[in-house]
Amino acid sequence: PARSYFGLRSVSVIDVPSKNATATVKAPALNGRRIFYAGWLDQSFWPDGLYAAASDDALAFDLRAAKEFGLNMIRLHQKVNPERWYYHADKTGVVVFQDMVQKYGGATKDTVPLFVADFEAMVTGPRGNHPCIVQFTTFNEGDCWRVFDTPPHDVAGIIRFFKQLDPSRLVDTDSGGGANNQHIGDVNDIHSYPYPG
């Protein structure tokens, strides 16, 4: 017999009272309740296989470790993992911020159609069925967003495209990068690299 599972959740940004309670600020919510996401950046490096997990247990290891450390989130950095990894995230209850794969340095206009096709495949492919994914990150820092300057594939067009593909998840326009200054995504995260770098 075939077996499966399913999960239900809602992801949103809500208004909450500010510290001085005279105004509101935006905060992430899971199932309508404010949540503080705490986790790590996962580049999926396995010492015995580099970017290939040695076993199914190896795929699950970091996800279980996150929970053991009291964390609830992993940002999967600039890669798409095997489906089984997302299965383990679903079953473990770890939330995933899924990055889009980036052209790290040397991006050109020729990069854009490849990025768009890969982005659509990532969002609408099997990963779209995993409730663990609550947010997609389109760009990272300064990696390649500056070549996205011609509609419909300018930065704003990419965000609109994402929202058409998947309105159920949040989008981070540019994790730690200048495209966040456009204020068109759901979140604005800041990268801080304090001394000593």
CSV table of C-alpha atoms in Angstrom, one decimal:
chain,number,residue,atom,x,y,z
A,1,PRO,CA,0.0,0.0,0.0
A,2,ALA,CA,1.1,3.6,-0.7
A,3,ARG,CA,1.5,5.8,2.4
A,4,SER,CA,1.8,9.6,2.6
A,5,TYR,CA,1.3,12.5,5.0
A,6,PHE,CA,0.1,16.0,4.9
A,7,GLY,CA,0.5,19.2,6.9
A,8,LEU,CA,-1.6,22.3,7.3
A,9,ARG,CA,-0.2,25.7,8.2
A,10,SER,CA,-0.6,29.3,7.3
A,11,VAL,CA,2.2,31.8,7.0
A,12,SER,CA,1.7,35.5,7.2
A,13,VAL,CA,3.1,38.9,8.4
A,14,ILE,CA,1.0,40.5,11.2
A,15,ASP,CA,0.9,43.8,13.0
A,16,VAL,CA,2.0,43.6,16.6
A,17,PRO,CA,2.3,46.4,19.2
A,18,SER,CA,5.7,48.1,19.3
A,19,LYS,CA,7.8,48.3,22.4
A,20,ASN,CA,6.2,51.6,23.4
A,21,ALA,CA,2.8,50.4,22.3
A,22,THR,CA,2.0,53.6,20.5
A,23,ALA,CA,2.3,52.0,17.1
A,24,THR,CA,2.6,48.6,15.5
A,25,VAL,CA,5.4,46.8,13.8
A,26,LYS,CA,5.3,43.9,11.4
A,27,ALA,CA,6.2,40.4,12.6
A,28,PRO,CA,6.1,36.9,11.1
A,29,ALA,CA,3.3,34.6,12.1
A,30,LEU,CA,2.8,30.9,11.8
A,31,ASN,CA,-0.8,29.7,12.0
A,32,GLY,CA,-1.9,33.2,12.9
A,33,ARG,CA,0.5,33.5,15.9
A,34,ARG,CA,3.6,35.6,16.1
A,35,ILE,CA,6.7,33.5,15.9
A,36,PHE,CA,10.4,34.2,16.4
A,37,TYR,CA,12.4,32.1,13.9
A,38,ALA,CA,15.8,31.1,15.2
A,39,GLY,CA,18.1,28.9,13.2
A,40,TRP,CA,21.2,28.6,11.1
A,41,LEU,CA,22.4,29.0,7.5
A,42,ASP,CA,22.7,25.5,6.1
A,43,GLN,CA,25.0,25.0,3.1
A,44,SER,CA,24.5,21.2,3.3
A,45,PHE,CA,28.1,20.2,3.6
A,46,TRP,CA,28.6,16.6,4.7
A,47,PRO,CA,32.2,15.7,5.6
A,48,ASP,CA,32.0,12.3,4.0
A,49,GLY,CA,30.3,13.3,0.8
A,50,LEU,CA,30.8,17.1,0.4
A,51,TYR,CA,27.4,18.1,-1.1
A,52,ALA,CA,26.0,14.6,-1.3
A,53,ALA,CA,24.7,13.0,1.8
A,54,ALA,CA,26.1,9.6,2.6
A,55,SER,CA,22.7,8.2,3.7
A,56,ASP,CA,19.2,9.0,4.5
A,57,ASP,CA,20.2,9.4,8.2
A,58,ALA,CA,22.8,12.0,7.1
A,59,LEU,CA,20.1,14.0,5.4
A,60,ALA,CA,18.1,14.1,8.6
A,61,PHE,CA,21.0,14.7,11.0
A,62,ASP,CA,21.2,18.5,10.8
A,63,LEU,CA,17.4,18.8,11.0
A,64,ARG,CA,17.4,16.8,14.2
A,65,ALA,CA,20.3,18.8,15.6
A,66,ALA,CA,18.5,22.0,15.0
A,67,LYS,CA,15.7,20.8,17.3
A,68,GLU,CA,18.1,19.5,19.8
A,69,PHE,CA,19.8,23.0,20.0
A,70,GLY,CA,16.3,24.5,20.6
A,71,LEU,CA,16.1,26.0,17.1
A,72,ASN,CA,13.1,26.0,14.8
A,73,MET,CA,14.4,27.1,11.4
A,74,ILE,CA,17.0,26.4,8.8
A,75,ARG,CA,17.8,28.7,5.9
A,76,LEU,CA,18.8,26.4,3.0
A,77,HIS,CA,21.5,28.6,1.4
A,78,GLN,CA,21.6,28.9,-2.4
A,79,LYS,CA,20.8,25.2,-3.1
A,80,VAL,CA,17.9,22.8,-3.4
A,81,ASN,CA,18.2,19.6,-1.4
A,82,PRO,CA,16.9,16.2,-2.3
A,83,GLU,CA,13.2,15.6,-1.7
A,84,ARG,CA,14.0,13.4,1.3
A,85,TRP,CA,15.6,16.3,3.1
A,86,TYR,CA,12.3,18.2,3.0
A,87,TYR,CA,10.5,15.1,4.1
A,88,HIS,CA,12.7,15.0,7.2
A,89,ALA,CA,12.1,18.7,7.8
A,90,ASP,CA,8.4,18.2,7.6
A,91,LYS,CA,8.5,15.3,10.0
A,92,THR,CA,10.9,17.0,12.4
A,93,GLY,CA,9.0,20.2,12.5
A,94,VAL,CA,11.8,22.4,11.3
A,95,VAL,CA,10.8,25.5,9.3
A,96,VAL,CA,12.7,26.1,6.1
A,97,PHE,CA,13.6,29.4,4.4
A,98,GLN,CA,14.4,28.2,0.9
A,99,ASP,CA,17.0,30.2,-1.1
A,100,MET,CA,16.9,30.4,-4.9
A,101,VAL,CA,20.2,29.2,-6.4
A,102,GLN,CA,22.3,32.2,-7.3
A,103,LYS,CA,24.9,33.0,-10.0
A,104,TYR,CA,27.6,33.9,-7.6
A,105,GLY,CA,29.7,36.5,-9.4
A,106,GLY,CA,29.7,37.2,-13.1
A,107,ALA,CA,25.9,37.4,-13.7
A,108,THR,CA,24.9,38.8,-17.0
A,109,LYS,CA,21.6,39.4,-18.9
A,110,ASP,CA,22.1,35.8,-20.2
A,111,THR,CA,21.7,34.7,-16.6
A,112,VAL,CA,18.1,36.0,-16.3
A,113,PRO,CA,16.1,33.4,-18.4
A,114,LEU,CA,18.0,30.5,-16.7
A,115,PHE,CA,17.3,32.0,-13.3
A,116,VAL,CA,13.6,32.5,-14.1
A,117,ALA,CA,13.2,28.9,-15.4
A,118,ASP,CA,15.0,27.4,-12.4
A,119,PHE,CA,13.0,29.6,-10.0
A,120,GLU,CA,9.7,28.5,-11.5
A,121,ALA,CA,10.8,24.9,-11.3
A,122,MET,CA,11.9,25.2,-7.7
A,123,VAL,CA,8.7,26.9,-6.5
A,124,THR,CA,6.2,24.8,-8.5
A,125,GLY,CA,8.0,21.5,-8.3
A,126,PRO,CA,7.7,18.9,-5.6
A,127,ARG,CA,9.0,21.3,-3.0
A,128,GLY,CA,5.7,23.2,-3.2
A,129,ASN,CA,4.1,20.3,-1.4
A,130,HIS,CA,6.3,20.6,1.7
A,131,PRO,CA,4.7,22.5,4.6
A,132,CYS,CA,8.1,23.0,6.1
A,133,ILE,CA,8.9,25.7,3.5
A,134,VAL,CA,7.5,29.0,4.7
A,135,GLN,CA,9.6,31.5,2.9
A,136,PHE,CA,11.5,31.7,-0.4
A,137,THR,CA,14.5,34.0,-0.8
A,138,THR,CA,14.9,35.2,-4.3
A,139,PHE,CA,18.3,36.9,-4.2
A,140,ASN,CA,21.3,36.9,-1.8
A,141,GLU,CA,23.3,39.9,-0.9
A,142,GLY,CA,24.9,41.3,-4.2
A,143,ASP,CA,25.2,38.0,-6.0
A,144,CYS,CA,23.1,38.7,-9.1
A,145,TRP,CA,20.1,40.9,-8.6
A,146,ARG,CA,21.5,44.0,-10.4
A,147,VAL,CA,21.2,42.3,-13.8
A,148,PHE,CA,17.4,42.0,-13.2
A,149,ASP,CA,16.6,45.5,-14.4
A,150,THR,CA,14.3,45.0,-17.4
A,151,PRO,CA,10.6,44.3,-16.9
A,152,PRO,CA,9.0,41.8,-16.7
A,153,HIS,CA,12.2,40.4,-15.2
A,154,ASP,CA,13.3,43.3,-13.1
A,155,VAL,CA,13.5,42.7,-9.3
A,156,ALA,CA,9.8,43.8,-8.8
A,157,GLY,CA,8.7,41.6,-11.6
A,158,ILE,CA,10.5,38.6,-10.1
A,159,ILE,CA,8.7,39.2,-6.8
A,160,ARG,CA,5.3,39.5,-8.6
A,161,PHE,CA,6.1,36.3,-10.5
A,162,PHE,CA,6.8,34.5,-7.2
A,163,LYS,CA,3.6,35.7,-5.6
A,164,GLN,CA,1.6,34.5,-8.6
A,165,LEU,CA,3.4,31.1,-8.4
A,166,ASP,CA,2.9,30.7,-4.6
A,167,PRO,CA,0.9,33.2,-2.7
A,168,SER,CA,0.9,31.0,0.4
A,169,ARG,CA,4.5,31.7,1.4
A,170,LEU,CA,6.5,34.7,2.3
A,171,VAL,CA,9.2,36.1,0.0
A,172,ASP,CA,12.5,37.7,1.0
A,173,THR,CA,13.6,39.9,-1.9
A,174,ASP,CA,17.3,40.0,-1.2
A,175,SER,CA,18.7,38.4,1.9
A,176,GLY,CA,21.1,41.0,3.3
A,177,GLY,CA,21.4,42.9,0.0
A,178,GLY,CA,20.6,46.2,-1.7
A,179,ALA,CA,17.4,45.0,-3.5
A,180,ASN,CA,15.7,45.0,-0.1
A,181,ASN,CA,15.8,48.8,-0.3
A,182,GLN,CA,13.0,48.5,-2.8
A,183,HIS,CA,10.6,47.4,0.0
A,184,ILE,CA,8.6,45.0,-2.1
A,185,GLY,CA,9.1,41.7,-0.3
A,186,ASP,CA,7.4,40.4,2.8
A,187,VAL,CA,10.6,40.6,5.0
A,188,ASN,CA,13.7,42.6,5.2
A,189,ASP,CA,16.6,40.8,6.7
A,190,ILE,CA,19.9,42.4,7.4
A,191,HIS,CA,23.3,40.7,7.4
A,192,SER,CA,25.6,41.9,10.1
A,193,TYR,CA,29.2,40.8,10.2
A,194,PRO,CA,30.6,42.2,13.5
A,195,TYR,CA,34.3,42.4,14.3
A,196,PRO,CA,36.2,40.2,14.1
A,197,GLY,CA,34.9,39.3,10.7
